[in-house]
């Protein structure tokens, strides 16, 4: 977001568009270049004696029984399809990050090979079958997708190598719940039955933003998955966990399932929990569905406002922007005389009045011209100390991260955690990444958001000034449409963020951005599509997200210039979401 110009097209946006279109071209070229990787997806009926001859098929024992080339693979706890762990493998420039296992098989026998995959290009295959080796692949998906094929062993074949790999130069892929289903070749099976449904789910200590859950351990289970209102929110290796990121005075329904290498059980009986009222300040004042607006601490031709003039439809007001200092990571705030305040005290009084009205006022760090860099322990500490000092001095409810010139996830995570430790659980933490920053969980911005998920209020991705981009279904969508908003938001919704932490960022008017403006009616259709399943375009999300946080706009000033057309239309829609 640019304090000097009304638009922000920039070189970075042109690169973003080129990358997205280039990615689409790679999909097409790769599909043509590897015809040998075509899948035999014919259904193979499992016989009563069939077992899963793959060992550690769900990676619950990390990489036991598996070999990954050049140490390219590791067991991770998120994302997972079933149980508590999955495989993450990252290709290098000249490597495909192949992970393989030799399994014992019977000669002259048919096996059904399958696995669940997510992320970038993912291949699944079997070689050394003694007959026709097989493989199948997908160009990538932001949600779990099952790959399946089959093979028949030769007359003298007693072992087969099953493998999975990615593709050269692409990002990480994830694999879970591998199955090589057929006659036992003498090596013994992995579990062939999923564990029983967990019993005794109960809620313990409940705060305005968290709840402790526990249940009776399920025999043969190696991990558990917790669902909130039908959406996965946590994984646990034991029979208890704490779910965070909840909204005060809200009723939630929780369930838990048990998993092992054979798969995931059905969900348990639901337990209903209502969070208590917050005690004011910080995230305790952010409603279940919220509208965020950026207030300009400068004059670039939009209506000049004082904070008191900002429409009451806005629940979070991001003061734009903090300034860098000569100390790395340290930030300052300088009130611009152009906005018309008689004194700093007058500005502070407006912040206090907005907070008294139930609003949150955060200090935005970055913008297109922002040069704040947090890339060391010292700069992380400088950021946290200076941000907390500004919160105390001005009364800010928290901070917004809008760094558009690079972000180091390791040290920004440290900085935000240090700040949260100082400010307490009521701190409001928002982010405004560009579309390119949220295309993959391997990106620094996305990593940071996931790293601080337990203290994160909302990520309002800027769905503008970006050109065409990939949606969660791997298709390319042009900006300025309901499909662009929903298909790209789906990446975050299916990539690990809670729906309550996802918002749609759009310009308030045609003058608010260089490109990507959509009328408020399109924004409202996108909100309905994601939250209710209505108003969609050609893209249909895999599920609905009733707890979607809401929408954001650049800026309250451009909204005022256009007669508050955006907030008057989008505000009521957001606040009326289920």
Coordinates of C-alpha atoms in Angstrom, one line a residue:
X1 CA 0.0 0.0 0.0
X2 CA 1.5 3.2 -1.2
X3 CA 1.6 6.4 0.8
X4 CA 2.7 8.5 -2.2
X5 CA 0.5 7.2 -5.1
X6 CA -3.1 6.0 -5.4
X7 CA -2.0 2.9 -7.3
X8 CA 0.6 0.3 -6.6
X9 CA 1.2 -1.6 -9.8
X10 CA 5.0 -1.7 -9.5
X11 CA 7.5 -4.1 -11.0
X12 CA 6.7 -6.7 -8.4
X13 CA 3.2 -7.0 -9.7
X14 CA 4.3 -7.5 -13.3
X15 CA 6.7 -10.2 -12.1
X16 CA 3.8 -11.8 -10.1
X17 CA 1.6 -12.0 -13.2
X18 CA 4.4 -13.5 -15.2
X19 CA 5.2 -16.1 -12.6
X20 CA 1.5 -17.1 -12.4
X21 CA 1.2 -17.4 -16.2
X22 CA 4.6 -19.2 -16.3
X23 CA 3.4 -21.6 -13.7
X24 CA 0.4 -22.4 -15.8
X25 CA 2.7 -23.0 -18.8
X26 CA 4.8 -25.4 -16.7
X27 CA 1.7 -27.4 -15.9
X28 CA 0.8 -27.7 -19.5
X29 CA 4.4 -28.4 -20.8
X30 CA 5.0 -31.0 -18.0
X31 CA 1.8 -32.8 -18.8
X32 CA 2.9 -33.1 -22.4
X33 CA 6.5 -33.9 -21.6
X34 CA 5.9 -37.0 -19.4
X35 CA 3.4 -39.2 -21.2
X36 CA 5.1 -42.3 -19.6
X37 CA 3.8 -41.1 -16.2
X38 CA 0.2 -41.7 -17.2
X39 CA -1.9 -43.5 -14.6
X40 CA -3.7 -46.8 -14.7
X41 CA -6.6 -45.9 -12.5
X42 CA -8.7 -49.0 -13.1
X43 CA -10.4 -50.1 -10.0
X44 CA -9.1 -53.2 -8.3
X45 CA -11.3 -54.9 -5.8
X46 CA -9.6 -55.8 -2.5
X47 CA -9.9 -59.4 -1.5
X48 CA -10.6 -60.4 2.1
X49 CA -7.0 -61.5 2.6
X50 CA -5.5 -58.4 1.2
X51 CA -3.3 -56.3 3.5
X52 CA -1.3 -53.1 3.2
X53 CA 2.2 -54.4 2.7
X54 CA 3.8 -50.9 3.0
X55 CA 5.4 -50.2 6.4
X56 CA 5.0 -47.0 8.3
X57 CA 2.5 -46.0 5.6
X58 CA 1.3 -42.9 7.5
X59 CA 4.8 -41.7 8.5
X60 CA 3.8 -41.9 12.1
X61 CA 7.3 -43.4 12.8
X62 CA 8.9 -40.5 10.9
X63 CA 10.9 -41.9 8.0
X64 CA 11.3 -45.5 9.3
X65 CA 11.3 -47.9 6.4
X66 CA 11.6 -45.1 3.9
X67 CA 14.6 -43.7 2.1
X68 CA 14.6 -40.2 0.7
X69 CA 17.3 -39.1 -1.8
X70 CA 19.8 -36.5 -0.6
X71 CA 18.0 -36.1 2.8
X72 CA 15.1 -34.4 0.9
X73 CA 12.3 -35.7 3.1
X74 CA 11.2 -35.2 6.6
X75 CA 8.1 -36.1 8.8
X76 CA 6.0 -33.1 9.6
X77 CA 2.9 -32.5 11.8
X78 CA 1.2 -30.2 9.4
X79 CA -0.4 -30.6 7.0
X80 CA -1.5 -34.2 7.6
X81 CA -4.2 -36.3 6.0
X82 CA -4.6 -38.8 8.8
X83 CA -2.8 -39.4 12.1
X84 CA -0.3 -37.0 13.5
X85 CA 2.4 -36.9 10.8
X86 CA 3.0 -36.8 7.0
X87 CA 5.9 -36.8 4.6
X88 CA 7.3 -33.4 3.4
X89 CA 9.8 -33.7 0.6
X90 CA 11.5 -30.7 -1.2
X91 CA 13.1 -31.1 -4.6
X92 CA 16.5 -29.5 -5.3
X93 CA 17.6 -28.0 -8.6
X94 CA 18.6 -31.3 -10.1
X95 CA 16.7 -33.6 -7.8
X96 CA 13.0 -34.7 -7.5
X97 CA 13.1 -35.5 -3.8
X98 CA 12.2 -39.2 -4.3
X99 CA 11.3 -41.2 -1.2
X100 CA 11.0 -45.0 -1.7
X101 CA 10.4 -48.2 0.2
X102 CA 11.0 -51.9 -0.8
X103 CA 7.9 -53.9 0.0
X104 CA 7.5 -57.7 0.1
X105 CA 5.0 -59.0 -2.4
X106 CA 3.7 -62.3 -3.8
X107 CA 4.4 -63.4 -7.4
X108 CA 1.6 -63.3 -9.9
X109 CA -0.5 -61.0 -7.7
X110 CA -2.3 -57.8 -8.2
X111 CA -1.8 -54.8 -5.9
X112 CA -3.7 -51.5 -5.6
X113 CA -1.2 -48.6 -5.0
X114 CA -2.5 -45.3 -3.5
X115 CA -1.6 -42.4 -1.4
X116 CA -2.8 -38.9 -0.4
X117 CA -0.8 -35.9 -1.7
X118 CA -0.8 -32.2 -1.4
X119 CA 1.4 -29.3 -2.5
X120 CA 3.4 -29.1 -5.6
X121 CA 3.9 -31.8 -8.3
X122 CA 3.6 -35.3 -6.8
X123 CA 4.3 -38.6 -8.3
X124 CA 3.4 -42.1 -7.1
X125 CA 4.7 -45.3 -8.7
X126 CA 6.1 -48.8 -8.4
X127 CA 9.1 -50.3 -10.2
X128 CA 10.7 -53.7 -10.3
X129 CA 7.2 -55.3 -10.6
X130 CA 8.4 -58.0 -13.0
X131 CA 5.8 -56.9 -15.4
X132 CA 4.8 -53.3 -16.3
X133 CA 6.0 -50.6 -13.9
X134 CA 3.3 -48.0 -13.2
X135 CA 3.0 -44.4 -12.0
X136 CA 0.5 -41.7 -11.6
X137 CA 0.9 -37.9 -10.8
X138 CA -0.8 -34.6 -10.2
X139 CA 0.5 -31.1 -11.0
X140 CA -0.3 -30.0 -7.5
X141 CA -3.1 -29.1 -5.2
X142 CA -3.6 -27.0 -2.0
X143 CA -5.8 -29.7 -0.5
X144 CA -5.3 -33.4 -0.1
X145 CA -5.9 -35.4 -3.2
X146 CA -5.7 -39.2 -3.6
X147 CA -3.5 -40.8 -6.3
X148 CA -4.3 -44.4 -7.3
X149 CA -3.0 -47.0 -9.7
X150 CA -2.4 -50.8 -9.7
X151 CA 0.2 -53.3 -10.8
X152 CA 0.6 -57.1 -11.2
X153 CA 3.8 -58.8 -10.1
X154 CA 5.8 -61.2 -12.3
X155 CA 6.1 -64.9 -11.8
X156 CA 9.3 -64.6 -9.8
X157 CA 8.8 -61.2 -8.2
X158 CA 9.0 -61.1 -4.4
X159 CA 9.7 -57.4 -3.8
X160 CA 8.8 -54.2 -5.4
X161 CA 10.0 -50.6 -4.9
X162 CA 7.2 -48.1 -4.3
X163 CA 8.2 -44.5 -4.6
X164 CA 6.9 -40.9 -4.6
X165 CA 8.7 -37.8 -5.8
X166 CA 8.2 -34.2 -6.9
X167 CA 9.6 -32.4 -9.9
X168 CA 12.7 -30.4 -10.7
X169 CA 12.8 -26.9 -9.3
X170 CA 9.3 -27.1 -7.9
X171 CA 8.3 -26.5 -4.3
X172 CA 7.7 -29.1 -1.6
X173 CA 5.1 -31.8 -1.8
X174 CA 3.4 -33.8 1.0
X175 CA 2.4 -37.5 1.1
X176 CA 0.3 -39.4 3.7
X177 CA -1.4 -42.7 4.1
X178 CA 0.3 -44.8 1.5
X179 CA -1.3 -48.1 0.7
X180 CA 0.0 -51.1 -1.3
X181 CA -3.0 -53.3 -0.9
X182 CA -2.8 -57.0 -1.9
X183 CA -1.6 -60.4 -0.7
X184 CA 0.9 -60.5 2.2
X185 CA 4.3 -61.2 0.7
X186 CA 5.7 -62.4 3.9
X187 CA 6.8 -59.1 5.4
X188 CA 3.7 -58.7 7.5
X189 CA 1.1 -55.9 7.1
X190 CA 0.7 -52.5 8.5
X191 CA -2.5 -52.1 10.5
X192 CA -5.4 -52.9 8.2
X193 CA -8.1 -51.5 10.4
X194 CA -8.6 -47.9 11.4
X195 CA -8.8 -47.4 15.2
X196 CA -12.1 -47.1 17.1
X197 CA -13.9 -43.7 17.3
X198 CA -12.7 -41.8 20.4
X199 CA -15.1 -41.6 23.3
X200 CA -15.5 -39.3 26.2
X201 CA -14.7 -36.0 24.4
X202 CA -15.0 -33.2 27.0
X203 CA -14.1 -29.5 27.4
X204 CA -11.9 -28.3 30.2
X205 CA -10.7 -24.8 30.9
X206 CA -12.3 -22.3 28.5
X207 CA -11.1 -18.7 27.9
X208 CA -12.5 -16.1 25.6
X209 CA -10.1 -17.3 22.9
X210 CA -9.2 -21.0 23.8
X211 CA -10.6 -24.2 25.1
X212 CA -8.9 -27.3 26.5
X213 CA -10.2 -30.6 25.1
X214 CA -9.6 -34.2 26.3
X215 CA -10.9 -37.6 25.4
X216 CA -10.5 -41.3 26.1
X217 CA -7.5 -42.8 24.2
X218 CA -8.5 -45.1 21.3
X219 CA -6.7 -48.5 21.0
X220 CA -4.3 -48.8 18.1
X221 CA -4.5 -45.0 17.4
X222 CA -1.2 -43.2 16.7
X223 CA -2.7 -39.8 16.5
X224 CA -5.9 -37.7 16.7
X225 CA -7.5 -34.9 14.7
X226 CA -9.7 -32.3 16.3
X227 CA -12.5 -30.6 14.3
X228 CA -14.3 -27.4 15.0
X229 CA -17.6 -26.9 13.3
X230 CA -16.6 -29.6 10.9
X231 CA -13.2 -28.1 9.9
X232 CA -9.9 -29.6 11.1
X233 CA -8.2 -27.2 13.5
X234 CA -5.6 -29.3 15.4
X235 CA -3.7 -32.6 15.5
X236 CA -2.4 -34.4 18.6
X237 CA -0.4 -37.5 19.4
X238 CA -2.0 -37.7 22.8
X239 CA -5.6 -37.7 24.1
X240 CA -5.8 -33.9 24.8
X241 CA -5.1 -30.6 23.2
X242 CA -5.8 -26.9 23.5
X243 CA -7.6 -25.1 20.6
X244 CA -6.8 -21.4 20.3
X245 CA -7.8 -18.6 18.0
X246 CA -11.5 -18.6 19.2
X247 CA -13.8 -15.6 19.4
X248 CA -15.3 -14.5 22.7
X249 CA -19.1 -15.1 23.3
X250 CA -19.3 -17.7 20.5
X251 CA -20.6 -21.2 20.4
X252 CA -18.5 -23.9 18.8
X253 CA -19.0 -27.6 18.1
X254 CA -15.9 -29.9 18.5
X255 CA -15.3 -33.5 17.4
X256 CA -12.2 -35.7 17.4
X257 CA -11.2 -38.7 15.3
X258 CA -8.4 -41.3 15.7
X259 CA -5.9 -42.4 13.1
X260 CA -3.2 -44.9 12.4
X261 CA -1.4 -46.0 9.2
X262 CA -4.7 -47.7 8.0
X263 CA -6.6 -44.4 8.0
X264 CA -8.9 -42.2 10.1
X265 CA -11.9 -43.2 12.1
X266 CA -15.2 -41.5 12.0
X267 CA -15.6 -38.3 14.1
X268 CA -16.7 -38.6 17.7
X269 CA -19.9 -37.3 19.3
X270 CA -19.8 -33.5 19.3
X271 CA -19.3 -31.4 22.3
X272 CA -20.6 -27.9 22.4
X273 CA -18.5 -25.1 23.9
X274 CA -19.4 -21.4 24.3
X275 CA -16.5 -19.0 25.0
X276 CA -17.0 -16.4 27.7
X277 CA -17.0 -12.6 27.2
X278 CA -13.6 -11.0 26.7
X279 CA -12.5 -8.2 29.0
X280 CA -12.0 -5.6 26.4
X281 CA -9.1 -4.3 24.3
X282 CA -7.1 -6.2 21.7
X283 CA -8.6 -9.2 20.0
X284 CA -11.4 -9.3 22.6
X285 CA -13.0 -6.5 20.6
X286 CA -12.7 -8.0 17.2
X287 CA -16.1 -9.5 16.2
X288 CA -16.6 -12.9 14.7
X289 CA -16.8 -11.2 11.3
X290 CA -14.8 -8.1 10.8
X291 CA -14.2 -5.3 8.3
X292 CA -10.6 -3.9 8.2
X293 CA -9.8 -0.5 6.6
X294 CA -6.4 1.2 6.2
X295 CA -6.3 4.9 7.3
X296 CA -3.8 7.0 5.5
X297 CA -1.4 9.1 7.6
X298 CA -0.6 11.2 4.5
X299 CA -2.4 13.0 1.7
X300 CA -2.2 11.4 -1.8
X301 CA -5.4 12.9 -3.2
X302 CA -7.9 10.8 -1.4
X303 CA -10.2 12.4 1.2
X304 CA -8.2 13.5 4.2
X305 CA -9.7 12.0 7.4
X306 CA -9.2 12.1 11.1
X307 CA -9.8 8.8 12.8
X308 CA -13.1 10.0 14.2
X309 CA -14.3 10.4 10.6
X310 CA -13.8 6.7 9.7
X311 CA -17.0 4.9 9.1
X312 CA -18.4 2.8 12.0
X313 CA -18.6 -0.1 9.6
X314 CA -14.9 -0.7 10.1
X315 CA -14.0 -3.0 13.0
X316 CA -10.2 -2.8 12.6
X317 CA -8.5 0.4 11.5
X318 CA -4.9 0.1 10.4
X319 CA -3.0 3.3 10.8
X320 CA -0.6 3.5 7.8
X321 CA 2.3 3.4 8.3
X322 CA 5.0 3.0 10.9
X323 CA 8.4 4.4 9.9
X324 CA 11.8 2.8 9.9
X325 CA 14.7 4.1 12.0
X326 CA 18.4 3.8 11.7
X327 CA 18.3 0.8 14.0
X328 CA 17.5 -2.4 12.1
X329 CA 14.0 -3.7 13.0
X330 CA 13.1 -0.7 15.1
X331 CA 10.0 1.3 14.1
X332 CA 8.7 4.7 14.9
X333 CA 5.5 6.6 14.2
X334 CA 5.3 10.2 13.0
X335 CA 1.9 11.9 12.7
X336 CA 1.7 13.7 9.4
X337 CA 0.6 17.3 9.7
X338 CA -1.2 16.9 6.4
X339 CA -4.0 14.9 8.1
X340 CA -5.0 17.9 10.1
X341 CA -4.6 17.0 13.8
X342 CA -3.9 19.9 16.1
X343 CA -1.8 17.8 18.3
X344 CA -0.6 14.3 19.0
X345 CA -2.8 14.3 22.0
X346 CA -5.8 14.9 19.8
X347 CA -4.8 11.9 17.7
X348 CA -4.4 9.7 20.7
X349 CA -7.9 10.8 21.9
X350 CA -9.4 9.6 18.6
X351 CA -7.7 6.2 19.1
X352 CA -9.1 5.9 22.6
X353 CA -12.6 6.9 21.4
X354 CA -12.6 4.3 18.6
X355 CA -11.5 1.6 21.1
X356 CA -14.2 2.7 23.5
X357 CA -16.7 2.2 20.6
X358 CA -15.5 -1.4 20.3
X359 CA -13.0 -0.9 17.5
X360 CA -9.4 -2.0 17.2
X361 CA -6.8 0.5 16.0
X362 CA -3.5 -1.2 14.9
X363 CA -0.3 0.3 13.6
X364 CA 0.6 -1.0 10.1
X365 CA 4.2 -1.8 9.4
X366 CA 5.5 -1.6 5.8
X367 CA 3.5 -0.6 2.7
X368 CA 5.1 -0.5 -0.7
X369 CA 7.7 2.0 0.4
X370 CA 8.4 0.4 3.8
X371 CA 12.0 -0.5 4.4
X372 CA 11.7 -2.2 7.8
X373 CA 13.9 -5.3 7.9
X374 CA 13.7 -8.0 10.6
X375 CA 16.4 -10.6 9.8
X376 CA 18.4 -11.2 13.0
X377 CA 17.8 -11.8 16.7
X378 CA 18.8 -8.2 17.4
X379 CA 16.4 -6.7 14.9
X380 CA 13.6 -9.0 16.1
X381 CA 14.0 -7.7 19.6
X382 CA 14.3 -4.1 18.4
X383 CA 11.0 -4.6 16.5
X384 CA 9.2 -6.1 19.4
X385 CA 10.4 -3.5 21.9
X386 CA 9.7 -0.5 19.7
X387 CA 6.2 -1.8 18.6
X388 CA 5.2 -2.4 22.2
X389 CA 6.4 1.1 23.2
X390 CA 4.2 2.6 20.4
X391 CA 1.3 0.5 21.6
X392 CA 1.7 1.9 25.1
X393 CA 2.3 5.5 24.0
X394 CA -0.6 5.8 21.5
X395 CA -3.0 3.1 22.6
X396 CA -2.7 0.9 19.5
X397 CA -4.4 -2.5 19.9
X398 CA -1.7 -4.3 18.0
X399 CA 0.2 -4.3 14.7
X400 CA -0.4 -5.0 11.0
X401 CA 2.4 -6.6 8.9
X402 CA 2.3 -5.2 5.4
X403 CA 5.9 -5.8 4.3
X404 CA 6.0 -5.9 0.5
X405 CA 9.7 -6.0 0.0
X406 CA 10.5 -9.4 1.6
X407 CA 10.0 -11.1 4.9
X408 CA 12.2 -13.4 6.9
X409 CA 9.8 -16.0 8.5
X410 CA 12.3 -17.1 11.2
X411 CA 13.0 -13.7 12.7
X412 CA 9.6 -12.1 12.0
X413 CA 8.1 -15.0 14.0
X414 CA 10.5 -14.3 16.8
X415 CA 9.6 -10.6 16.7
X416 CA 5.9 -11.2 16.8
X417 CA 6.1 -13.7 19.6
X418 CA 8.2 -11.4 21.7
X419 CA 5.7 -8.6 21.1
X420 CA 2.8 -10.9 22.0
X421 CA 4.6 -11.9 25.2
X422 CA 4.8 -8.2 26.1
X423 CA 1.3 -7.1 25.0
X424 CA -0.6 -10.1 26.2
X425 CA -3.3 -12.3 24.7
X426 CA -5.5 -9.3 23.7
X427 CA -3.1 -8.1 21.1
X428 CA -4.6 -7.7 17.6
X429 CA -2.2 -9.1 14.9
X430 CA -3.2 -8.6 11.2
X431 CA -1.3 -9.2 8.0
X432 CA -1.8 -7.9 4.4
X433 CA 0.4 -10.0 2.1
X434 CA 0.3 -9.7 -1.7
X435 CA -1.3 -12.5 -3.7
X436 CA 2.1 -13.9 -4.7
X437 CA 3.1 -14.2 -1.0
X438 CA 0.2 -16.5 -0.3
X439 CA 0.4 -18.9 -3.3
X440 CA 2.2 -21.6 -1.3
X441 CA 2.8 -22.6 2.3
X442 CA 6.5 -22.6 1.5
X443 CA 6.5 -18.8 1.0
X444 CA 7.9 -16.7 3.8
X445 CA 4.7 -14.8 4.5
X446 CA 2.6 -17.9 4.6
X447 CA 5.1 -19.6 6.8
X448 CA 5.0 -16.7 9.2
X449 CA 1.2 -16.7 9.3
X450 CA 1.2 -20.4 10.2
X451 CA 4.0 -20.0 12.7
X452 CA 2.0 -17.4 14.7
X453 CA -1.4 -19.0 14.1
X454 CA -2.2 -19.1 17.8
X455 CA -1.8 -15.3 18.1
X456 CA -3.0 -14.3 14.6
X457 CA -6.2 -12.3 14.2
X458 CA -6.6 -12.2 10.4
X459 CA -4.7 -12.3 7.1
X460 CA -6.2 -9.9 4.6
X461 CA -4.5 -10.8 1.3
X462 CA -4.4 -8.0 -1.2
X463 CA -6.3 -9.4 -4.2
X464 CA -5.3 -6.6 -6.6
X465 CA -2.3 -5.2 -8.4
X466 CA -1.2 -8.7 -9.1
X467 CA -2.3 -9.9 -12.6
X468 CA -3.4 -13.5 -13.1
X469 CA -2.7 -16.0 -10.3
X470 CA -3.1 -19.7 -9.5
X471 CA -6.1 -20.8 -7.5
X472 CA -6.2 -23.7 -5.1
X473 CA -7.4 -26.0 -7.9
X474 CA -4.2 -25.3 -9.9
X475 CA -6.1 -23.2 -12.5
X476 CA -5.1 -19.6 -13.5
X477 CA -7.6 -16.9 -12.7
X478 CA -7.6 -13.2 -13.7
X479 CA -8.0 -10.6 -11.1
X480 CA -11.1 -8.5 -10.9
X481 CA -13.5 -11.5 -10.6
X482 CA -15.4 -13.4 -8.0
X483 CA -13.4 -16.5 -9.0
X484 CA -10.1 -14.7 -8.4
X485 CA -11.2 -13.9 -4.8
X486 CA -12.6 -17.3 -4.0
X487 CA -10.0 -19.5 -5.7
X488 CA -7.1 -17.7 -4.2
X489 CA -8.6 -17.4 -0.7
X490 CA -9.2 -21.1 -0.9
X491 CA -5.4 -21.6 -0.8
X492 CA -5.2 -20.1 2.7
X493 CA -8.4 -21.7 3.8
X494 CA -7.2 -25.2 2.8
X495 CA -3.5 -24.5 3.5
X496 CA -3.6 -24.4 7.3
X497 CA -5.1 -21.0 8.4
X498 CA -8.4 -21.1 10.3
X499 CA -11.3 -19.6 8.3
X500 CA -11.6 -17.0 11.1
X501 CA -8.1 -15.8 10.1
X502 CA -8.8 -15.2 6.4
X503 CA -10.1 -12.0 4.9
X504 CA -10.5 -10.6 1.4
X505 CA -8.5 -7.5 0.6
X506 CA -9.7 -5.3 -2.2
X507 CA -9.5 -1.6 -3.3
X508 CA -12.3 0.7 -2.1
X509 CA -12.6 2.4 -5.5
X510 CA -11.0 2.4 -9.0
X511 CA -8.6 5.0 -7.8
X512 CA -7.5 3.0 -4.8
X513 CA -5.3 0.6 -6.9
X514 CA -3.6 0.3 -10.2
X515 CA -5.7 -2.8 -11.1
X516 CA -7.9 -5.4 -9.6
X517 CA -10.8 -3.3 -8.5
X518 CA -14.1 -5.1 -8.2
X519 CA -17.5 -3.6 -7.3
X520 CA -18.8 -4.2 -3.8
X521 CA -21.4 -6.6 -5.2
X522 CA -18.6 -8.9 -6.4
X523 CA -16.9 -8.8 -3.0
X524 CA -20.3 -9.7 -1.4
X525 CA -20.8 -12.6 -3.9
X526 CA -17.3 -13.9 -2.9
X527 CA -18.1 -13.7 0.8
X528 CA -21.4 -15.6 0.2
X529 CA -19.6 -18.2 -1.9
X530 CA -17.0 -18.9 0.8
X531 CA -19.3 -18.7 3.8
X532 CA -22.5 -20.0 2.4
X533 CA -21.8 -21.7 -0.9
X534 CA -23.9 -19.3 -2.9
X535 CA -23.0 -16.5 -5.4
X536 CA -20.0 -18.4 -6.7
X537 CA -18.6 -18.1 -10.3
X538 CA -17.1 -21.0 -12.1
X539 CA -14.9 -21.9 -9.2
X540 CA -16.7 -23.9 -6.4
X541 CA -14.8 -24.2 -3.1
X542 CA -14.4 -27.7 -1.7
X543 CA -16.5 -26.7 1.3
X544 CA -18.0 -23.7 3.0
X545 CA -16.3 -21.6 5.7
X546 CA -19.0 -20.0 7.9
X547 CA -16.4 -18.5 10.2
X548 CA -14.6 -16.6 7.5
X549 CA -13.4 -13.4 9.2
X550 CA -14.5 -10.8 6.6
X551 CA -13.0 -8.2 4.2
X552 CA -10.4 -5.4 4.1
X553 CA -10.0 -2.4 1.9
X554 CA -7.4 0.1 0.9
X555 CA -8.4 2.6 2.1
X556 CA -10.9 4.3 4.4
X557 CA -9.8 7.5 2.6
X558 CA -10.6 6.2 -0.9
X559 CA -13.8 4.8 0.5
X560 CA -14.7 8.3 1.7
X561 CA -13.8 9.8 -1.6
X562 CA -16.3 7.5 -3.3
X563 CA -19.0 8.4 -0.8
X564 CA -18.5 5.3 1.4
X565 CA -19.9 3.1 -1.3
X566 CA -17.6 0.2 -0.3
X567 CA -18.2 0.2 3.4
X568 CA -21.9 0.9 3.1
X569 CA -22.3 -2.2 1.0
X570 CA -19.6 -4.6 2.2
X571 CA -19.9 -3.8 5.9
X572 CA -23.4 -5.0 6.4
X573 CA -22.7 -8.1 4.3
X574 CA -19.7 -9.0 6.5
X575 CA -21.5 -8.4 9.7
X576 CA -24.4 -10.5 8.5
X577 CA -22.4 -13.6 7.7
X578 CA -23.3 -16.8 9.6

